[in-house]
Amino acid sequence: MSLPRRTDPEPVTGWPADVAARYRALGYWRDETFGAFLATRAARHAARTAVVGRSVHTGRWARLTYAELERAAIAVHARLRAAGVRPRDRVLLQLPNCVEYVTYLFGVFRSGAWPVFTLPGHREAELTDFCRIADAAAHVLGGPGPRGADPRATAQRVAERLRAAGHVPPLVVDAGAALPEPGTAPPPADTGPEEVAFLQLSGGTTGTPKLIPRTPADYLYSVRESARICGVGPDTVMLVSLPAAHNFPMSSPGILGVLHTGGTVVLAPDPSPPTAFALIESERVTMTSLVPPVLQAWLPAAGRTSHDLGSLDVIQVGGARLADAVAARVGPDLGARLQQVFGMAEGLVNYTRLDDPDDIVTGTQGRPISPDDEIRVVDGDGRDVPPGAEGLLLTRGPYTIRGYYRAGPAGAASFTPDGFYRTGDLVRRLPSGHLVVTGRAKDQINRGGDKIAAEEVEGHLLAHPRLRDAAVVAMPDRFLGERVCAFVIPDGPPAPTAAELRRHLDERGIAGYKVPDRFEIVTEFPVSALGKTSRRELRRALADLLRSNTERSPR
Ligand code: OOB
């Protein structure tokens, strides 16, 4: 079987030639590609355990040595090649945390195709957008989706939507199927170290998602340095319980950082204390990466568990702001060292260092990986603020992208003319270079580490025939940090109920974590001086509402 002819990828805005030459000269950018990365590690650490996790093929737990992982990646490459996947094709990779995640990741890399790191929770709305933007050739899926959803049925709906819009749907590759016996291994077909090798997903701020083009040279630099900064080595056993596709567990230092050094990756199907604690004990896990709400669930559970968590040395927390008071409990309650991680799939990653003093570890979100990460903190007009003052974070450096993939003018607006990425985060910088995240100036909701673009949800709500307008804002939440609240203006009575609006969004096929936690039906929106809907005023109105609710019904 072969795939219909597909477009070649579009060129991306990369680093200027002189800047690239400098990163090369400094040894940041090297010649290693992902296919070579695994082959070298398999030769060096053949008999060591690389990956432990459930298999979507056998349904049982599996352990793969580095040699077995390499053989499985070769078999995946052979399978993809037989199916017609060619170098530079785009391949959606959508799997739960399972051993196949890693075998297919490296199999796709070895084929020279670009994995597109979708999340297990993505449904037909997101997947159709990714397929359209990336012109995807194949979609790797397997296992049950969240809440028992069948990814094959979802892929079917994606195909219908794509066909209706005149696009060719991707070939579906089920990672649960048996792999062919590797006969003669196809030679690695991965492309050059400074060519794009995969597409990460942006948290997003606009109506359509944005894809992030990354190269082996830039990404592996961040991986090697992350492993060094985080003390990862051959004895590291890393528990990955966040979705493997996310940049944090993938590369900060994550799966790639551990495999880089010959350590062991343990993939947990979920981050709940019962699942995670049992694996920590049985696999003697030394390190893990968590988002703040998961840490908050672990802290009280640690005092009650009968599992031995004594092997845990470092707990990384990032993806959303960790409260200083919660940070201070990691040592006493979990007996491990805390490392805060403030990163973004676009590039820049900050870590508190393992030897930083306690007040820095609990009170800051770390400092950049590289001495060549350029940091600017600016006001609304793009002027540098005085040292220590709050401002917008701009960054540029050896592993921060200079442009999104096929995003047009909306994508270009995320960068300054001289190539700094506008993170949309508000920070203060300490004299030590550590950053404190103080807020956000982008229309994004951070729901316990899951990023939601307000505009995207508004677009889906506006497709409801009985709504005139919709505005989506963050709602403070004790556990998740933020939840999603939608203010809607009905198009006359009767107003649609919250249940109807939820059903509407479900039919649109958006990921569950994006569906608003609360709906407020109103007759008009506050407007800014320029006449635009003021999300700031809506957030304030919501805060008043929540306050008066708690005053009226004290618990
Ligand atoms: C990580 O990556 P993304 O792309 O899902 O989200 C990036 C955004 C940042 O711009 C910031 O708004 C927020 O997530 N964020 C944090 C944070 N870490 C990320 N906000 C406050 N405190 C933190 N520690 O989330 C990501 C990528 C690599 C490593 C770690 C996290």
Coordinates of C-alpha atoms and ligand atoms in Angstrom, one line a residue:
M1 CA 0.0 0.0 0.0
S2 CA 1.3 3.5 -0.7
L3 CA 0.1 6.9 0.3
P4 CA -1.2 9.5 -2.1
R5 CA 1.5 12.0 -3.1
R6 CA 1.8 14.7 -0.5
T7 CA 3.2 18.2 -0.4
D8 CA 6.8 18.7 0.7
P9 CA 7.0 20.6 4.0
E10 CA 7.2 24.4 3.8
P11 CA 10.5 26.1 4.7
V12 CA 10.5 27.6 8.2
T13 CA 12.0 30.8 9.6
G14 CA 15.2 29.6 11.3
W15 CA 18.2 31.2 12.9
P16 CA 20.2 33.7 10.8
A17 CA 23.4 32.0 9.3
D18 CA 25.9 33.9 11.5
V19 CA 24.0 33.1 14.7
A20 CA 23.8 29.4 13.7
A21 CA 27.5 29.4 12.9
R22 CA 28.2 30.8 16.4
Y23 CA 26.0 28.1 18.1
R24 CA 27.9 25.5 16.1
A25 CA 31.3 27.0 17.0
L26 CA 30.3 27.0 20.7
G27 CA 29.6 23.3 20.5
Y28 CA 25.9 23.8 21.3
W29 CA 24.8 22.5 17.9
R30 CA 26.2 19.2 17.0
D31 CA 25.8 16.7 14.2
E32 CA 23.8 14.1 16.0
T33 CA 20.3 13.2 14.6
F34 CA 17.6 11.2 16.5
G35 CA 18.2 8.0 14.5
A36 CA 21.9 8.1 15.4
F37 CA 21.1 9.2 19.0
L38 CA 19.3 5.9 19.7
A39 CA 21.8 3.7 17.7
T40 CA 24.7 5.1 19.7
R41 CA 22.9 4.6 23.0
A42 CA 21.9 1.0 22.0
A43 CA 25.5 0.2 21.2
R44 CA 26.8 1.8 24.5
H45 CA 24.1 0.5 26.9
A46 CA 22.7 -2.6 25.0
A47 CA 21.7 -4.7 28.0
R48 CA 20.5 -1.9 30.3
T49 CA 16.8 -1.3 30.8
A50 CA 15.7 1.7 28.7
V51 CA 11.9 1.7 29.0
V52 CA 9.4 0.2 31.4
G53 CA 5.6 0.6 30.8
R54 CA 2.4 -1.0 29.6
S55 CA 2.2 -2.2 26.1
V56 CA -0.8 -1.4 24.0
H57 CA 0.1 -4.4 21.9
T58 CA 0.1 -7.1 24.6
G59 CA -1.9 -5.2 27.3
R60 CA 0.8 -6.2 29.8
W61 CA 3.7 -4.5 31.4
A62 CA 6.9 -4.6 29.3
R63 CA 10.6 -3.9 29.9
L64 CA 12.8 -3.0 26.9
T65 CA 16.6 -2.9 27.0
Y66 CA 18.4 -0.4 24.9
A67 CA 19.1 -3.1 22.3
E68 CA 15.4 -4.1 22.2
L69 CA 14.3 -0.5 21.9
E70 CA 16.5 0.0 18.9
R71 CA 15.2 -3.3 17.3
A72 CA 11.6 -2.2 17.9
A73 CA 12.3 1.3 16.4
I74 CA 13.8 -0.4 13.3
A75 CA 10.7 -2.6 13.0
V76 CA 8.5 0.5 13.3
H77 CA 10.6 2.2 10.6
A78 CA 10.2 -0.9 8.3
R79 CA 6.4 -0.9 8.9
L80 CA 6.1 2.9 8.1
R81 CA 8.2 2.5 5.1
A82 CA 6.1 -0.3 3.8
A83 CA 3.1 1.8 4.3
G84 CA 4.6 4.5 2.1
V85 CA 5.8 7.0 4.8
R86 CA 8.7 8.9 3.4
P87 CA 11.3 11.3 4.9
R88 CA 9.8 14.7 5.8
D89 CA 6.3 13.4 5.8
R90 CA 4.3 14.6 8.9
V91 CA 3.0 11.8 11.2
L92 CA 0.6 12.5 14.1
L93 CA 1.9 10.6 17.1
Q94 CA -1.0 10.1 19.5
L95 CA -0.6 7.4 22.2
P96 CA -1.1 7.1 25.9
N97 CA 2.0 6.6 28.0
C98 CA 3.1 3.1 26.9
V99 CA 6.3 1.5 25.7
E100 CA 5.1 1.9 22.1
Y101 CA 5.2 5.7 22.7
V102 CA 9.0 5.4 22.7
T103 CA 9.4 2.7 20.0
Y104 CA 7.1 4.7 17.6
L105 CA 8.8 8.0 18.5
F106 CA 12.2 6.6 17.4
G107 CA 10.7 4.6 14.6
V108 CA 9.2 7.7 13.1
F109 CA 12.5 9.6 13.7
R110 CA 14.4 6.8 12.0
S111 CA 12.1 7.0 9.0
G112 CA 13.0 10.7 8.6
A113 CA 9.3 11.7 9.0
W114 CA 8.3 14.4 11.4
P115 CA 6.4 13.3 14.5
V116 CA 3.6 15.8 15.4
F117 CA 3.3 15.5 19.2
T118 CA -0.5 15.5 19.8
L119 CA -2.0 14.8 23.2
P120 CA -4.1 11.7 24.0
G121 CA -6.9 14.0 24.9
H122 CA -7.0 15.7 21.5
R123 CA -10.2 15.0 19.6
E124 CA -11.4 15.5 16.1
A125 CA -11.5 19.3 16.3
E126 CA -7.8 19.6 17.2
L127 CA -6.6 16.6 15.1
T128 CA -8.3 17.9 12.0
D129 CA -6.5 21.2 12.4
F130 CA -3.1 19.5 12.9
C131 CA -3.7 17.3 9.8
R132 CA -4.7 20.3 7.7
I133 CA -1.8 22.5 8.9
A134 CA 0.9 19.8 8.7
D135 CA -0.7 18.0 5.7
A136 CA -0.2 14.8 7.7
A137 CA 0.6 11.5 5.9
A138 CA -0.1 9.2 8.8
H139 CA -1.7 9.1 12.3
V140 CA -0.2 6.7 14.8
L141 CA -2.7 5.8 17.5
G142 CA -3.5 3.0 19.9
G143 CA -4.9 2.0 23.3
P144 CA -8.0 3.6 24.8
G145 CA -8.2 7.4 24.8
P146 CA -9.2 9.4 27.9
R147 CA -12.5 8.4 29.4
G148 CA -12.5 5.2 27.3
A149 CA -12.8 7.1 24.0
D150 CA -11.9 5.0 20.9
P151 CA -9.1 6.7 19.0
R152 CA -10.0 4.8 15.8
A153 CA -13.5 6.2 15.9
T154 CA -12.1 9.7 16.4
A155 CA -9.7 9.1 13.4
Q156 CA -12.7 8.1 11.4
R157 CA -14.4 11.4 12.2
V158 CA -11.2 13.3 11.4
A159 CA -11.1 11.6 8.0
E160 CA -14.7 12.6 7.3
R161 CA -14.0 16.2 8.2
L162 CA -10.9 16.3 6.1
R163 CA -12.5 14.8 3.0
A164 CA -15.4 17.2 3.3
A165 CA -12.9 20.1 3.2
G166 CA -11.1 18.6 0.2
H167 CA -8.1 17.2 2.1
V168 CA -6.7 13.7 1.9
P169 CA -7.0 12.0 5.4
P170 CA -3.9 10.4 6.9
L171 CA -3.2 6.7 6.9
V172 CA -4.1 5.3 10.3
V173 CA -1.3 3.2 11.9
D174 CA -2.4 1.2 14.9
A175 CA 0.4 0.9 17.4
G176 CA -1.5 -1.9 19.1
A177 CA -0.9 -4.2 16.1
A178 CA 2.0 -6.7 16.0
L179 CA 5.2 -5.4 14.3
P180 CA 6.8 -7.2 11.4
E181 CA 9.8 -9.3 12.2
P182 CA 12.7 -7.0 11.4
G183 CA 14.2 -8.7 8.3
T184 CA 16.8 -6.5 6.7
A185 CA 16.8 -3.3 8.6
P186 CA 16.1 -0.3 6.4
P187 CA 19.0 2.2 6.7
P188 CA 18.2 5.2 9.0
A189 CA 16.6 7.8 6.8
D190 CA 16.5 10.7 9.2
T191 CA 17.4 14.1 7.8
G192 CA 20.2 16.6 8.7
P193 CA 20.9 17.8 12.2
E194 CA 19.8 21.4 11.4
E195 CA 16.7 20.4 9.5
V196 CA 13.3 20.3 11.2
A197 CA 12.7 16.9 12.7
F198 CA 9.4 17.2 14.5
L199 CA 6.5 19.5 15.3
Q200 CA 5.7 20.3 19.0
L201 CA 2.4 21.9 19.9
S202 CA 2.1 25.4 21.2
G203 CA -0.1 26.2 24.2
G204 CA -1.7 28.7 21.8
T205 CA -3.4 32.0 22.1
T206 CA -5.2 32.1 18.7
G207 CA -8.2 30.5 17.2
T208 CA -6.2 27.8 15.4
P209 CA -3.4 25.9 17.0
K210 CA 0.3 26.6 16.2
L211 CA 3.0 24.0 15.4
I212 CA 6.5 24.4 16.6
P213 CA 9.3 23.3 14.3
R214 CA 12.3 21.9 16.2
T215 CA 15.7 20.5 14.9
P216 CA 17.9 17.8 16.4
A217 CA 20.7 20.3 16.8
D218 CA 18.7 22.8 18.9
Y219 CA 16.6 20.2 20.8
L220 CA 19.4 17.9 21.7
Y221 CA 21.5 20.8 23.0
S222 CA 18.6 21.5 25.4
V223 CA 18.4 17.8 26.3
R224 CA 22.1 17.4 27.0
E225 CA 22.3 20.5 29.1
S226 CA 19.0 19.6 30.9
A227 CA 20.4 16.2 31.8
R228 CA 23.6 17.8 33.2
I229 CA 21.8 20.5 35.2
C230 CA 19.3 18.0 36.6
G231 CA 22.0 15.4 37.6
V232 CA 20.6 12.7 35.3
G233 CA 22.9 9.7 34.7
P234 CA 22.9 5.9 34.1
D235 CA 21.4 5.3 37.6
T236 CA 18.5 7.7 37.0
V237 CA 15.1 6.0 37.0
M238 CA 12.6 8.6 35.8
L239 CA 8.9 8.2 36.3
V240 CA 6.9 9.8 33.4
S241 CA 3.3 10.3 34.4
L242 CA 2.4 13.4 32.5
P243 CA 1.5 12.9 28.8
A244 CA 4.8 11.9 27.2
A245 CA 4.2 14.2 24.2
H246 CA 4.5 17.3 26.4
N247 CA 7.8 19.1 26.1
F248 CA 8.4 18.9 29.9
P249 CA 8.5 15.1 30.3
M250 CA 9.9 14.7 26.8
S251 CA 13.0 16.8 27.1
S252 CA 13.4 18.7 30.3
P253 CA 15.3 16.5 30.7
G254 CA 12.5 13.9 30.5
I255 CA 12.5 10.8 28.3
L256 CA 15.3 12.0 26.0
G257 CA 17.5 13.3 28.7
V258 CA 17.4 9.9 30.5
L259 CA 17.9 7.9 27.3
H260 CA 20.8 10.2 26.5
T261 CA 22.7 9.1 29.6
G262 CA 21.7 5.4 29.7
G263 CA 19.1 5.6 32.5
T264 CA 15.6 4.1 32.7
V265 CA 12.3 5.6 31.8
V266 CA 9.2 4.3 33.6
L267 CA 5.9 5.3 31.9
A268 CA 2.9 5.5 34.2
P269 CA -0.5 5.4 32.7
D270 CA -1.7 8.2 35.0
P271 CA -0.2 10.4 37.8
S272 CA -2.5 9.4 40.6
P273 CA -0.8 8.6 43.9
P274 CA -1.8 4.9 43.9
T275 CA -0.4 4.3 40.4
A276 CA 2.6 6.5 40.8
F277 CA 3.6 5.4 44.3
A278 CA 3.4 1.7 43.5
L279 CA 5.8 2.3 40.5
I280 CA 8.1 4.4 42.6
E281 CA 8.5 1.5 45.1
S282 CA 8.7 -1.3 42.6
E283 CA 11.1 0.4 40.1
R284 CA 13.1 2.4 42.7
V285 CA 12.3 5.6 40.9
T286 CA 14.8 8.4 41.6
M287 CA 13.2 11.4 39.8
T288 CA 9.9 12.6 38.3
S289 CA 8.3 15.6 36.7
L290 CA 4.9 16.9 37.9
V291 CA 2.5 19.8 37.4
P292 CA 1.4 21.7 40.6
P293 CA -2.0 20.0 41.0
V294 CA -0.5 16.6 40.8
L295 CA 2.1 17.6 43.4
Q296 CA -0.8 18.9 45.6
A297 CA -2.4 15.4 45.4
W298 CA 0.8 13.7 46.2
L299 CA 1.7 15.7 49.3
P300 CA -1.1 14.5 51.6
A301 CA -1.1 11.0 50.1
A302 CA 2.6 10.5 50.9
G303 CA 1.8 10.7 54.6
R304 CA -0.8 7.9 54.3
T305 CA 0.9 5.5 51.8
S306 CA 2.4 2.2 52.8
H307 CA 4.6 2.4 49.7
D308 CA 8.3 3.1 50.2
L309 CA 9.1 6.4 48.4
G310 CA 12.6 6.5 49.8
S311 CA 14.3 6.2 46.4
L312 CA 12.9 9.5 45.2
D313 CA 15.6 12.1 45.1
V314 CA 14.4 14.9 42.8
I315 CA 10.8 16.1 42.1
Q316 CA 10.6 18.6 39.3
V317 CA 7.5 20.8 39.2
G318 CA 6.5 23.0 36.3
G319 CA 4.0 23.8 33.6
A320 CA 2.1 26.2 35.8
R321 CA 2.9 28.5 38.8
L322 CA 3.8 26.6 42.0
A323 CA 2.7 28.4 45.1
D324 CA 5.7 29.2 47.4
A325 CA 3.9 27.6 50.4
V326 CA 3.3 24.3 48.5
A327 CA 6.9 24.4 47.2
A328 CA 8.2 24.5 50.8
R329 CA 6.4 21.2 51.7
V330 CA 8.2 19.0 49.1
G331 CA 11.2 18.3 51.3
P332 CA 9.4 17.7 54.6
D333 CA 6.4 15.7 53.1
L334 CA 8.0 13.7 50.3
G335 CA 11.6 13.5 51.4
A336 CA 12.9 14.7 48.0
R337 CA 14.6 17.7 46.6
L338 CA 12.4 20.2 44.6
Q339 CA 13.4 21.6 41.3
Q340 CA 11.2 24.2 39.7
V341 CA 10.9 24.2 35.9
F342 CA 9.6 27.1 33.9
G343 CA 9.6 26.2 30.2
M344 CA 7.8 26.4 27.0
A345 CA 7.5 24.2 23.9
E346 CA 8.8 27.1 21.8
G347 CA 12.2 26.7 23.5
L348 CA 13.4 28.5 26.6
V349 CA 13.6 26.3 29.8
N350 CA 14.5 27.6 33.2
Y351 CA 15.5 25.4 36.2
T352 CA 16.3 26.1 39.8
R353 CA 19.7 24.4 40.3
L354 CA 20.0 21.4 42.7
D355 CA 22.5 23.4 44.8
D356 CA 20.5 26.7 44.9
P357 CA 19.6 27.9 48.4
D358 CA 16.1 26.9 49.7
D359 CA 14.6 30.4 49.3
I360 CA 15.5 30.4 45.6
V361 CA 14.2 26.9 45.0
T362 CA 10.9 27.6 46.7
G363 CA 10.5 31.2 45.6
T364 CA 11.6 31.3 41.9
Q365 CA 10.9 29.4 38.7
G366 CA 14.6 29.0 37.9
R367 CA 17.1 30.5 35.5
P368 CA 17.8 29.6 31.8
I369 CA 19.7 26.6 30.6
S370 CA 22.2 28.4 28.5
P371 CA 24.5 31.4 29.0
D372 CA 23.3 32.3 25.5
D373 CA 19.6 32.4 26.3
E374 CA 18.9 36.1 25.9
I375 CA 16.3 37.4 28.3
R376 CA 14.6 40.8 28.0
V377 CA 11.9 42.0 30.4
V378 CA 10.0 44.8 28.8
D379 CA 6.9 47.1 29.2
G380 CA 3.9 47.2 26.9
D381 CA 5.9 49.4 24.5
G382 CA 8.8 47.0 24.2
R383 CA 11.1 49.1 26.4
D384 CA 13.3 47.3 29.0
V385 CA 12.0 47.8 32.6
P386 CA 14.4 48.6 35.4
P387 CA 16.2 45.6 36.9
G388 CA 13.9 43.6 39.3
A389 CA 10.7 45.2 38.0
E390 CA 7.8 43.2 36.5
G391 CA 7.5 43.1 32.8
L392 CA 6.9 40.9 29.7
L393 CA 9.4 38.2 29.0
L394 CA 11.0 38.1 25.6
T395 CA 13.6 35.5 24.7
R396 CA 16.0 34.4 22.0
G397 CA 18.6 31.7 22.0
P398 CA 20.1 28.4 20.8
Y399 CA 17.0 26.3 21.3
T400 CA 14.2 28.9 21.0
I401 CA 12.4 28.9 17.6
R402 CA 12.3 32.0 15.4
G403 CA 8.9 31.2 13.8
Y404 CA 6.0 28.8 13.9
Y405 CA 5.2 26.3 11.1
R406 CA 2.8 27.7 8.5
A407 CA 1.2 30.1 10.9
G408 CA 1.1 33.2 8.7
P409 CA 0.8 36.8 10.2
A410 CA -0.8 35.5 13.4
G411 CA 2.3 33.4 14.0
A412 CA 4.7 36.2 13.1
A413 CA 3.1 38.5 15.7
S414 CA 4.6 36.2 18.4
F415 CA 8.1 37.3 17.5
T416 CA 9.8 40.7 17.5
P417 CA 11.4 41.9 14.3
D418 CA 14.8 40.9 15.7
G419 CA 13.7 37.4 16.5
F420 CA 12.8 37.4 20.2
Y421 CA 9.9 35.1 21.1
R422 CA 7.1 37.0 23.0
T423 CA 6.3 34.5 25.7
G424 CA 3.3 36.4 27.0
D425 CA 4.5 35.7 30.5
L426 CA 5.0 38.4 33.2
V427 CA 8.2 38.0 35.2
R428 CA 10.6 39.6 37.6
R429 CA 14.3 38.9 37.2
L430 CA 16.5 38.7 40.3
P431 CA 20.2 39.8 40.2
S432 CA 21.1 36.1 40.2
G433 CA 19.3 35.7 36.9
H434 CA 16.4 33.7 38.4
L435 CA 13.0 34.5 37.1
V436 CA 9.8 34.8 39.2
V437 CA 6.6 34.3 37.1
T438 CA 4.2 36.9 38.3
G439 CA 1.4 36.6 35.8
R440 CA 0.4 36.4 32.2
A441 CA -0.5 38.9 29.4
K442 CA -1.7 36.4 26.9
D443 CA -5.3 35.2 26.2
Q444 CA -4.5 31.7 27.5
I445 CA -5.9 29.8 30.4
N446 CA -3.4 27.5 32.3
R447 CA -5.6 24.8 33.7
G448 CA -3.2 22.9 36.0
G449 CA -0.6 22.9 33.2
D450 CA -3.0 22.3 30.3
K451 CA -3.0 25.3 28.1
I452 CA -6.2 26.6 26.5
A453 CA -6.4 29.5 24.0
A454 CA -9.5 31.6 24.9
E455 CA -10.1 32.5 21.2
E456 CA -10.2 28.8 20.2
V457 CA -13.0 28.0 22.7
E458 CA -14.8 31.2 21.8
G459 CA -14.8 30.2 18.2
H460 CA -16.5 26.9 19.0
L461 CA -19.1 28.6 21.2
L462 CA -19.9 31.1 18.5
A463 CA -20.8 28.3 16.2
H464 CA -23.8 27.7 18.4
P465 CA -26.9 29.1 16.6
R466 CA -28.4 30.7 19.7
L467 CA -25.3 32.6 20.9
R468 CA -24.6 36.2 19.9
D469 CA -21.2 36.5 21.6
A470 CA -18.8 34.6 23.8
A471 CA -15.7 35.5 25.9
V472 CA -13.6 32.9 27.7
V473 CA -11.5 33.8 30.8
A474 CA -9.5 32.2 33.5
M475 CA -11.2 31.6 36.8
P476 CA -9.0 31.2 39.9
D477 CA -9.1 27.7 41.4
R478 CA -7.5 26.5 44.6
F479 CA -6.6 23.1 43.1
L480 CA -5.9 23.6 39.4
G481 CA -4.7 27.2 39.7
E482 CA -7.1 28.2 37.0
R483 CA -10.3 26.8 35.4
V484 CA -12.2 27.9 32.3
C485 CA -15.2 30.3 32.5
A486 CA -17.2 31.3 29.5
F487 CA -19.4 34.4 29.5
V488 CA -22.0 34.1 26.8
I489 CA -24.6 36.5 25.3
P490 CA -27.7 34.6 24.0
D491 CA -29.4 35.6 20.9
G492 CA -32.7 36.3 22.6
P493 CA -34.6 34.1 25.0
P494 CA -34.6 31.3 25.9
A495 CA -30.9 31.2 26.6
P496 CA -29.2 27.9 26.0
T497 CA -28.4 26.1 29.3
A498 CA -24.9 25.2 30.4
A499 CA -25.7 21.5 29.7
E500 CA -26.7 22.4 26.1
L501 CA -23.5 24.4 25.6
R502 CA -21.4 21.5 26.9
R503 CA -23.2 19.1 24.5
H504 CA -22.6 21.6 21.7
L505 CA -18.8 21.6 22.4
D506 CA -18.7 17.9 22.7
E507 CA -20.3 17.6 19.3
R508 CA -17.7 20.0 17.9
G509 CA -15.2 17.4 19.1
I510 CA -12.9 19.5 21.3
A511 CA -10.6 18.1 24.0
G512 CA -12.4 17.6 27.3
Y513 CA -10.0 19.9 29.2
K514 CA -11.0 22.9 27.1
V515 CA -14.7 22.6 27.9
P516 CA -15.6 25.5 30.2
D517 CA -16.0 24.6 33.9
R518 CA -18.5 27.4 34.3
F519 CA -20.9 29.4 32.1
E520 CA -22.2 32.8 32.9
I521 CA -25.1 34.1 30.8
V522 CA -25.1 37.9 30.5
T523 CA -26.7 40.5 28.3
E524 CA -23.6 42.5 27.4
F525 CA -19.8 42.5 27.8
P526 CA -17.7 45.3 29.4
V527 CA -15.7 47.0 26.7
S528 CA -12.2 48.6 26.8
A529 CA -11.4 52.2 25.8
L530 CA -11.0 50.9 22.2
G531 CA -14.4 49.3 22.2
K532 CA -13.1 45.7 22.4
T533 CA -14.5 43.1 24.8
S534 CA -12.5 43.5 28.0
R535 CA -11.5 40.1 29.4
R536 CA -9.8 41.9 32.3
E537 CA -13.2 43.4 33.4
L538 CA -14.8 40.0 32.9
R539 CA -12.2 38.4 35.2
R540 CA -12.9 41.2 37.7
A541 CA -16.7 40.6 37.5
L542 CA -16.1 36.9 38.0
A543 CA -13.9 37.4 41.0
D544 CA -16.6 39.6 42.6
L545 CA -19.2 37.0 41.8
L546 CA -17.1 34.2 43.3
R547 CA -16.4 36.3 46.4
S548 CA -20.1 37.1 47.0
N549 CA -21.0 33.4 46.5
T550 CA -18.5 32.2 49.2
E551 CA -19.7 35.0 51.5
R552 CA -23.3 33.9 51.0
S553 CA -22.6 30.2 51.5
P554 CA -19.7 29.8 53.9
R555 CA -18.4 26.2 54.0
Ligands
OOB1 C1 5.5 24.0 29.5 O1 5.4 24.3 28.1 P1 4.0 24.8 27.4 O2 4.5 25.1 26.0 O3 2.9 23.8 27.6 O4 3.6 26.1 28.2 C2 4.4 27.2 28.3 C3 3.8 28.2 29.2 C4 4.7 29.3 29.7 O5 4.8 30.3 28.7 C5 4.0 29.7 30.9 O6 2.9 30.6 30.7 C6 3.6 28.5 31.5 O7 3.4 27.6 30.5 N1 4.5 27.9 32.5 C7 4.7 28.3 33.8 C8 5.6 27.4 34.3 N2 6.0 26.5 33.4 C9 5.3 26.8 32.3 N3 4.1 29.3 34.5 C10 4.5 29.5 35.8 N4 5.4 28.7 36.4 C11 6.0 27.7 35.7 N5 6.9 26.9 36.3 O8 4.6 24.2 30.3 C12 6.8 23.5 29.9 C13 7.8 23.1 28.9 C14 9.0 22.6 29.3 C15 9.3 22.5 30.6 C16 8.4 22.8 31.6 C17 7.1 23.3 31.2

